[in-house]
PDB file of C-alpha atoms and ligand atoms in Angstrom:
ATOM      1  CA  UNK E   1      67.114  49.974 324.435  1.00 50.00           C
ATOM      2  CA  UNK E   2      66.502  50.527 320.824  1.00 46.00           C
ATOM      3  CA  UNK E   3      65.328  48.017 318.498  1.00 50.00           C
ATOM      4  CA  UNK E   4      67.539  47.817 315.843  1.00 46.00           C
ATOM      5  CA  UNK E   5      65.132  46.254 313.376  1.00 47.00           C
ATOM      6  CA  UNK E   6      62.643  48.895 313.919  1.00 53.00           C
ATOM      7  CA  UNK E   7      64.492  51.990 315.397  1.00 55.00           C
ATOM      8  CA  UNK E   8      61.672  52.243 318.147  1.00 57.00           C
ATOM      9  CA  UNK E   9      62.663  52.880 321.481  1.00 75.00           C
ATOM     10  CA  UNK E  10      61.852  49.789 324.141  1.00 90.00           C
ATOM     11  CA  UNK E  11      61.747  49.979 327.686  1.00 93.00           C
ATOM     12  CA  UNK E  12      63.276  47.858 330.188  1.00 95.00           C
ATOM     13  CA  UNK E  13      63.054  44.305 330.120  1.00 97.00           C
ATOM     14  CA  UNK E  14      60.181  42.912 332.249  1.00 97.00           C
ATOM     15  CA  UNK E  15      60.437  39.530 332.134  1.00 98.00           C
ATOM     16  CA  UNK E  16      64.086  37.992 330.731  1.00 98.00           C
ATOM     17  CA  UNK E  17      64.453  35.330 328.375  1.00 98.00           C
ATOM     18  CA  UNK E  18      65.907  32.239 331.534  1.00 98.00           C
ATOM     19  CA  UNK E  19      63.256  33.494 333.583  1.00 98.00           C
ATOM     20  CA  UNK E  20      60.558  32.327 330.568  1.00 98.00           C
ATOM     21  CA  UNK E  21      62.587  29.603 329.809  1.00 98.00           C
ATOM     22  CA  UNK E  22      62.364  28.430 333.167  1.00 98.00           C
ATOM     23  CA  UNK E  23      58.557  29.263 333.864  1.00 98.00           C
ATOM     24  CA  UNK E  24      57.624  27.445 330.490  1.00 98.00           C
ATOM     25  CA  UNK E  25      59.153  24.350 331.952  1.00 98.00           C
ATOM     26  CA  UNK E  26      56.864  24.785 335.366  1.00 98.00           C
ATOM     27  CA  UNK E  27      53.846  25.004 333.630  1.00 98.00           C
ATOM     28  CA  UNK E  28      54.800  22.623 331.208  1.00 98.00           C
ATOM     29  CA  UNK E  29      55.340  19.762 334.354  1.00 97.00           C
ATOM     30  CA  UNK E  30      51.986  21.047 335.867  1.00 98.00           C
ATOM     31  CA  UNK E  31      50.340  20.482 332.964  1.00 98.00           C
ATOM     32  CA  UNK E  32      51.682  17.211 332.209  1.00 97.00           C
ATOM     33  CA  UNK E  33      50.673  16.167 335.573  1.00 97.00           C
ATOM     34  CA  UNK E  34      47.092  17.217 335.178  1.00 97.00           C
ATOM     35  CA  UNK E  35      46.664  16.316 331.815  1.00 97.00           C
ATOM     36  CA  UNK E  36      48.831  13.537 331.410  1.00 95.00           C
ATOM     37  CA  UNK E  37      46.056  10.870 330.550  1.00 95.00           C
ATOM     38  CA  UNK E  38      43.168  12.786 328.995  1.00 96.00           C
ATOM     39  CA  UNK E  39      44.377  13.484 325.631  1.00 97.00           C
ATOM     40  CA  UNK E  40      43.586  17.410 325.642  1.00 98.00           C
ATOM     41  CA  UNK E  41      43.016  19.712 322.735  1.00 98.00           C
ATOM     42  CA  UNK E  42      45.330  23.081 323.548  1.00 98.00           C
ATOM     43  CA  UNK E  43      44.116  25.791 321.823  1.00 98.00           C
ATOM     44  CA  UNK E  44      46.003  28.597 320.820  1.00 97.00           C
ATOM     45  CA  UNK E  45      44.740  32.261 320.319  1.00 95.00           C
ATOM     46  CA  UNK E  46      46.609  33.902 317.571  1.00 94.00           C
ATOM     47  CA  UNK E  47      49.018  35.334 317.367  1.00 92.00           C
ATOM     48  CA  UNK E  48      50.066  36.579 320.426  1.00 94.00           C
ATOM     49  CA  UNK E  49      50.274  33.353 322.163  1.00 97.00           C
ATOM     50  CA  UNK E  50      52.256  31.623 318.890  1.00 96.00           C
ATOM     51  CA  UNK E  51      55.705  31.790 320.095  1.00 98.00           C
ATOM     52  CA  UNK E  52      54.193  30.744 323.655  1.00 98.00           C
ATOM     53  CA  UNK E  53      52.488  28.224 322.980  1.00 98.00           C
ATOM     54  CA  UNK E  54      54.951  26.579 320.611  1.00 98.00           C
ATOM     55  CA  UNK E  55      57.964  26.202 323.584  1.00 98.00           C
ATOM     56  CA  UNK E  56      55.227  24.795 326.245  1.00 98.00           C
ATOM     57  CA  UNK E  57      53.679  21.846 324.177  1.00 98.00           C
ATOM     58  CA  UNK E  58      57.562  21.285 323.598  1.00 98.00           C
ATOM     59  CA  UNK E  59      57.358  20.320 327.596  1.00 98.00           C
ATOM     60  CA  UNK E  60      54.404  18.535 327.630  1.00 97.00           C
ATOM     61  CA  UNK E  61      55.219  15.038 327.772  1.00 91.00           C
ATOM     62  CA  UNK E  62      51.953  12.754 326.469  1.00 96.00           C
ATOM     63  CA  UNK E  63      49.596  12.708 323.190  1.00 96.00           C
ATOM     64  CA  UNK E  64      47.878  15.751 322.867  1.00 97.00           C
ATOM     65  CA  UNK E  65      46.058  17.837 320.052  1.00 98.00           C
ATOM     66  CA  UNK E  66      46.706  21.540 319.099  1.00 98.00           C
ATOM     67  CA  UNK E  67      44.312  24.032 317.511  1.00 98.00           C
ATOM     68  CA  UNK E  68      44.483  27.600 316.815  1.00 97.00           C
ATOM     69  CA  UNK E  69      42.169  30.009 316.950  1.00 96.00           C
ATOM     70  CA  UNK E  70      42.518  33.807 315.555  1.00 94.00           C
ATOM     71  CA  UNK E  71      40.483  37.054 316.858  1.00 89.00           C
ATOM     72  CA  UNK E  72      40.571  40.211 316.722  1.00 82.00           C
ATOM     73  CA  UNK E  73      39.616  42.767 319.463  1.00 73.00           C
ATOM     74  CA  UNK E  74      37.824  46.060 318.913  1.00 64.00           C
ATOM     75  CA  UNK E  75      39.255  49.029 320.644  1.00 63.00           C
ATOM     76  CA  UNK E  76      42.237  50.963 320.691  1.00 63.00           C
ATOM     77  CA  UNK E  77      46.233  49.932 319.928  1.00 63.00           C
ATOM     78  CA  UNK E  78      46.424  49.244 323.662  1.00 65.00           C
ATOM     79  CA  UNK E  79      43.362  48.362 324.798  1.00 68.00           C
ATOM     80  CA  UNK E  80      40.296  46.090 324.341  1.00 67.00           C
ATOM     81  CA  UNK E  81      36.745  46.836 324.167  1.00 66.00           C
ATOM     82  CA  UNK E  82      35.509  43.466 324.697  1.00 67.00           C
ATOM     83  CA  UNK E  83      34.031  43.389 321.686  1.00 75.00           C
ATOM     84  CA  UNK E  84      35.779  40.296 319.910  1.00 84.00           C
ATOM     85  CA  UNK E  85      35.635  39.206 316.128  1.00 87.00           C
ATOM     86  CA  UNK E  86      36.537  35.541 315.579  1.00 92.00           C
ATOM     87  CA  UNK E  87      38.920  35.783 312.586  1.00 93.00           C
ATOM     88  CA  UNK E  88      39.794  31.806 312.127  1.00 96.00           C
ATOM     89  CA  UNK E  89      37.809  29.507 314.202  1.00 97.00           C
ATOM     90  CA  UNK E  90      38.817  25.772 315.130  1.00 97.00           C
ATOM     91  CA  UNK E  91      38.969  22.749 313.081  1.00 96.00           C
ATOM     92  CA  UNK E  92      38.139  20.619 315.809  1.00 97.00           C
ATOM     93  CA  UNK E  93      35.124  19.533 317.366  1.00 98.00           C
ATOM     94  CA  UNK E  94      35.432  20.363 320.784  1.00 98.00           C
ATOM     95  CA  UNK E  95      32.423  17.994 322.318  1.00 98.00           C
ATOM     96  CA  UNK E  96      33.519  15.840 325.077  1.00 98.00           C
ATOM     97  CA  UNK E  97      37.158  17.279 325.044  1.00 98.00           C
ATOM     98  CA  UNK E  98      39.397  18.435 327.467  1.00 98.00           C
ATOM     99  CA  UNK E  99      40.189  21.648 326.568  1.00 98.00           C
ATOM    100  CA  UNK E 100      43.067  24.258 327.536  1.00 98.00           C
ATOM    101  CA  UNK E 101      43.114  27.779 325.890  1.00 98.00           C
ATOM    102  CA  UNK E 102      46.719  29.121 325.865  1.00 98.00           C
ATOM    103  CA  UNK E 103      46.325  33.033 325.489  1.00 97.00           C
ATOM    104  CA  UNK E 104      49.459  35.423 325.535  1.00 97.00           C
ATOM    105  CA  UNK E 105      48.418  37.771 328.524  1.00 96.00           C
ATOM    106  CA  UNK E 106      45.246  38.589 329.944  1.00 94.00           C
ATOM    107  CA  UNK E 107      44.785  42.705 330.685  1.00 91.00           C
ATOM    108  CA  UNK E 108      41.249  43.542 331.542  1.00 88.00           C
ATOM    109  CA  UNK E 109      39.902  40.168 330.318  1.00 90.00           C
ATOM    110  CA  UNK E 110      37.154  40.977 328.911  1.00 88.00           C
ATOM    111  CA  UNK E 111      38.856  38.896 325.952  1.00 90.00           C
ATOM    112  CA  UNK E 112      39.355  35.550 327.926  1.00 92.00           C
ATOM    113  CA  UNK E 113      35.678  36.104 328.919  1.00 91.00           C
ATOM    114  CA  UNK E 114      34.492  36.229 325.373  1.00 91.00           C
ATOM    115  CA  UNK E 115      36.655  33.163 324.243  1.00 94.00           C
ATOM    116  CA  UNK E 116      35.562  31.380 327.201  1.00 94.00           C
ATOM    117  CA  UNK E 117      31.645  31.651 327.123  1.00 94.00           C
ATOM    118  CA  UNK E 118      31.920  30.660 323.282  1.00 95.00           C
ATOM    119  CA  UNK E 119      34.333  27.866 323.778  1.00 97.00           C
ATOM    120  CA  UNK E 120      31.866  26.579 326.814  1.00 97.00           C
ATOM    121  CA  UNK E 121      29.019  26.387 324.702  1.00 97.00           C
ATOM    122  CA  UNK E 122      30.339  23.774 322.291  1.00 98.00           C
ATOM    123  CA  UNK E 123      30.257  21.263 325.075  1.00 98.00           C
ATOM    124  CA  UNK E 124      33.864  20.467 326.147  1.00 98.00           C
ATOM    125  CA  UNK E 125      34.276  17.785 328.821  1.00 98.00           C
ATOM    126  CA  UNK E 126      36.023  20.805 330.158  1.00 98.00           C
ATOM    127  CA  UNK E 127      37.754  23.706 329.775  1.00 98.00           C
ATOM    128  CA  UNK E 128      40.574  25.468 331.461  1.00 98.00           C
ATOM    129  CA  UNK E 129      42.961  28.415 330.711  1.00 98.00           C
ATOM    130  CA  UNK E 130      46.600  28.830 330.545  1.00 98.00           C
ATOM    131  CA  UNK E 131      48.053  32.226 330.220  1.00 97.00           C
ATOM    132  CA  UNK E 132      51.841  33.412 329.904  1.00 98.00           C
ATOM    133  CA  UNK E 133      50.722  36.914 331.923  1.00 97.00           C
ATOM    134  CA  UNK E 134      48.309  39.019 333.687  1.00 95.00           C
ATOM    135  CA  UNK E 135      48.397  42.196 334.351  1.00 94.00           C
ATOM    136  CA  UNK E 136      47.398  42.777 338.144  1.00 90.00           C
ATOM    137  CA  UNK E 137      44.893  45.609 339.503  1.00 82.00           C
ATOM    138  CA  UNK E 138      43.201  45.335 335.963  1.00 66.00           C
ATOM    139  CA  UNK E 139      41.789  41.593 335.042  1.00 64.00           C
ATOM    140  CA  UNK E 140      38.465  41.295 336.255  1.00 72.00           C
ATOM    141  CA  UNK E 141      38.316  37.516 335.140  1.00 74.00           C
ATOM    142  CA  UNK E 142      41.258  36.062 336.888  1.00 82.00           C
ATOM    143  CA  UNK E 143      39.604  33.357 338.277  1.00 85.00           C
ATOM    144  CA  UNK E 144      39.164  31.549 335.352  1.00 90.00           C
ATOM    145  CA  UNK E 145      42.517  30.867 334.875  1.00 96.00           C
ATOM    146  CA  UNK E 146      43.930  27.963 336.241  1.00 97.00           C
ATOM    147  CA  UNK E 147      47.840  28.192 335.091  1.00 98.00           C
ATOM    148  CA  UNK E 148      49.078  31.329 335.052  1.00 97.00           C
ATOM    149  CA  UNK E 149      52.926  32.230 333.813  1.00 98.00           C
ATOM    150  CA  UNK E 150      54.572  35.773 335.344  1.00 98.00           C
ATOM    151  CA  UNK E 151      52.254  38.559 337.418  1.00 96.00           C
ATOM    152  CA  UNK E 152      53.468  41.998 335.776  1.00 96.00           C
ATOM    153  CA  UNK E 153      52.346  45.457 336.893  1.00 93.00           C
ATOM    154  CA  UNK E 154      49.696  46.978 334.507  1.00 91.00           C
ATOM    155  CA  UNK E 155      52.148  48.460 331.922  1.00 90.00           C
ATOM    156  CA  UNK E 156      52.325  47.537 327.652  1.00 93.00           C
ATOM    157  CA  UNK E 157      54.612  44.918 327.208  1.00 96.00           C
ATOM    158  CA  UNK E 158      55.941  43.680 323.878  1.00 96.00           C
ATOM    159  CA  UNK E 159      58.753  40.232 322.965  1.00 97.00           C
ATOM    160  CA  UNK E 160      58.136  36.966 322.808  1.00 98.00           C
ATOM    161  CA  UNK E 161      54.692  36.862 321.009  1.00 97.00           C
ATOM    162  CA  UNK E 162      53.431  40.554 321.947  1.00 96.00           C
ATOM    163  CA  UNK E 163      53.205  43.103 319.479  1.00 94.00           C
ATOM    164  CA  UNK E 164      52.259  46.598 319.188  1.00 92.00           C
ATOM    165  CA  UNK E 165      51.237  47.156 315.520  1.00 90.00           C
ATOM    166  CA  UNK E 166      52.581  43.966 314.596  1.00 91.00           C
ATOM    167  CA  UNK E 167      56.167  44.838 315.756  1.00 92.00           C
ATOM    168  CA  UNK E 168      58.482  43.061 318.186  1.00 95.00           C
ATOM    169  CA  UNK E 169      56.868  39.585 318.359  1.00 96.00           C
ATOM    170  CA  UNK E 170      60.131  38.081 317.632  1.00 97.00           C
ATOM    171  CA  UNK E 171      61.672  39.450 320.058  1.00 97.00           C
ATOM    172  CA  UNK E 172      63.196  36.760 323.223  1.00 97.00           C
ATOM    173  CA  UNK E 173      62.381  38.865 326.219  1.00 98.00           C
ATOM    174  CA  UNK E 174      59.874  40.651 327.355  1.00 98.00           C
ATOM    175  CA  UNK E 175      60.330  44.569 327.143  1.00 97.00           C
ATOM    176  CA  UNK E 176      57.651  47.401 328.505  1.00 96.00           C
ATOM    177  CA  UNK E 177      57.366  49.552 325.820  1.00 92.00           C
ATOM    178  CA  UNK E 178      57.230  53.095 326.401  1.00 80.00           C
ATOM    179  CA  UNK E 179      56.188  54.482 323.564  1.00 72.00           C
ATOM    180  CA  UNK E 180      52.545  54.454 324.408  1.00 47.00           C
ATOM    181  CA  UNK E 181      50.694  55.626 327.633  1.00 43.00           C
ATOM    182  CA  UNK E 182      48.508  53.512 329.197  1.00 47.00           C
ATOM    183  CA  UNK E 183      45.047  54.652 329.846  1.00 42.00           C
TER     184      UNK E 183
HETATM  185  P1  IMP B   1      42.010  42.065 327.468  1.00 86.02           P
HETATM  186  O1  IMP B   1      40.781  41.679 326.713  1.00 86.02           O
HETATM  187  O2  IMP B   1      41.958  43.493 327.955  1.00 86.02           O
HETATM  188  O3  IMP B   1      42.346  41.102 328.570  1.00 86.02           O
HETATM  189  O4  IMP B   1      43.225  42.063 326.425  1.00 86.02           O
HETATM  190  C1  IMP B   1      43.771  40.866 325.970  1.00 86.02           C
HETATM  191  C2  IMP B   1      44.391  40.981 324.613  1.00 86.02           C
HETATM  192  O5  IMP B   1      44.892  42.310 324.338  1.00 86.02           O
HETATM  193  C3  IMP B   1      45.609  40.068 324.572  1.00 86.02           C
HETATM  194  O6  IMP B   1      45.266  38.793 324.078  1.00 86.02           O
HETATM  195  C4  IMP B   1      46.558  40.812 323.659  1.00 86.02           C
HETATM  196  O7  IMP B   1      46.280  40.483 322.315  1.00 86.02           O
HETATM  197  C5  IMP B   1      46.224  42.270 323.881  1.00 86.02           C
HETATM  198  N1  IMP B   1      47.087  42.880 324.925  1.00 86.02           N
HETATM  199  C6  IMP B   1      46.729  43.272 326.167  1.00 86.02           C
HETATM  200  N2  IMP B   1      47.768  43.820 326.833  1.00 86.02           N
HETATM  201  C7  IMP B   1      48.826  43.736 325.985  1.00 86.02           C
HETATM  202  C8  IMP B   1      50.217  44.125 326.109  1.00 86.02           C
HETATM  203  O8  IMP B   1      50.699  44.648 327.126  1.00 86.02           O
HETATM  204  N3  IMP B   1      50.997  43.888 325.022  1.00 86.02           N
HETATM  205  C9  IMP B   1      50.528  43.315 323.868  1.00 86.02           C
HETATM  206  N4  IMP B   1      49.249  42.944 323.714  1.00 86.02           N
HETATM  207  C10 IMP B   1      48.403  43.150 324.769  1.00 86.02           C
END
């Protein structure tokens, strides 16, 4: 499919816009469930989990807090290094809170370990992770993550939040994009 705002070429649609609608909803009851009477701070991790986060506190149904949080990853346009620059840290105080990170998708997660370990040492009351996607066969850190949206193979995905050089966030679906090999 071509994007007509961009005249890049996408590649089929991975994960279609009822199937997030629907998924967002899940996690959203799950969440309200666990989390319904302890007031959590969600924090965001910019900007790939924007569009993300924004349509699953819409289904969270008690008082909660929101915070964002913006990094930036070292390594190449499809890849991480691990090595992880905070950008915009929180506001918020985060001792004695319940805490849930919402990241966009976790590929080797060397990123999710780096937020984690710095988020930890501030002294939550405790700290979970919600993420729309992981890529299987490559996150080493899965285990940390306690809600976890769609399973996808280990391609590059873009829609709905993801970008490749800041294009395509806005799109509604999730598309591999085939413009880039991974590696
Ligand atoms: P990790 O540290 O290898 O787990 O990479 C995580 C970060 O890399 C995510 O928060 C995204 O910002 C970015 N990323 C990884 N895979 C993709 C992808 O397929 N599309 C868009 N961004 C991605």
């Amino acid at each position: 499919m071509a994007d007509s705002k961009s005249g890049y070429e996408l590649g089929e649609v991975v994960i279609a816009e009822d199937a997030i609608e629907k998924r967002v909803a899940e996690l959203g009851s799950e969440i309200t469930t666990d989390y319904r009477d302890s007031a959590p701070l969600l924090v965001g991790v910019l900007k790939g989990a924007m569009i993300f986060m924004s349509d699953l506190i819409r289904e969270l149904d008690f008082p909660l807090e929101i915070d964002m949080m913006a990094i930036s990853s070292y390594g190449s346009s499809t890849s991480t290094s691990g090595v992880v620059r905070i950008l915009k840290d929180l506001d918020t105080d985060l001792t004695g809170r319940h805490v849930l990170i919402v990241e966009d998708i976790v590929d080797s997660g060397l990123t999710l370990s780096y937020l984690t370990r710095n988020l930890l040492s501030r002294n939550p009351a405790s700290l979970e992770v919600c993420a729309l996607i992981v890529k299987d066969g490559k996150s080493r850190h899965i285990d940390m993550i306690k809600y976890i949206g769609f399973h996808i193979p280990p391609s590059f995905v873009v829609g709905y939040g993801l970008d490749i050089g800041e294009r395509f966030r806005n799109l509604r679906q999730i598309y591999n994009y085939s413009g880039v090999t991974e590696h």
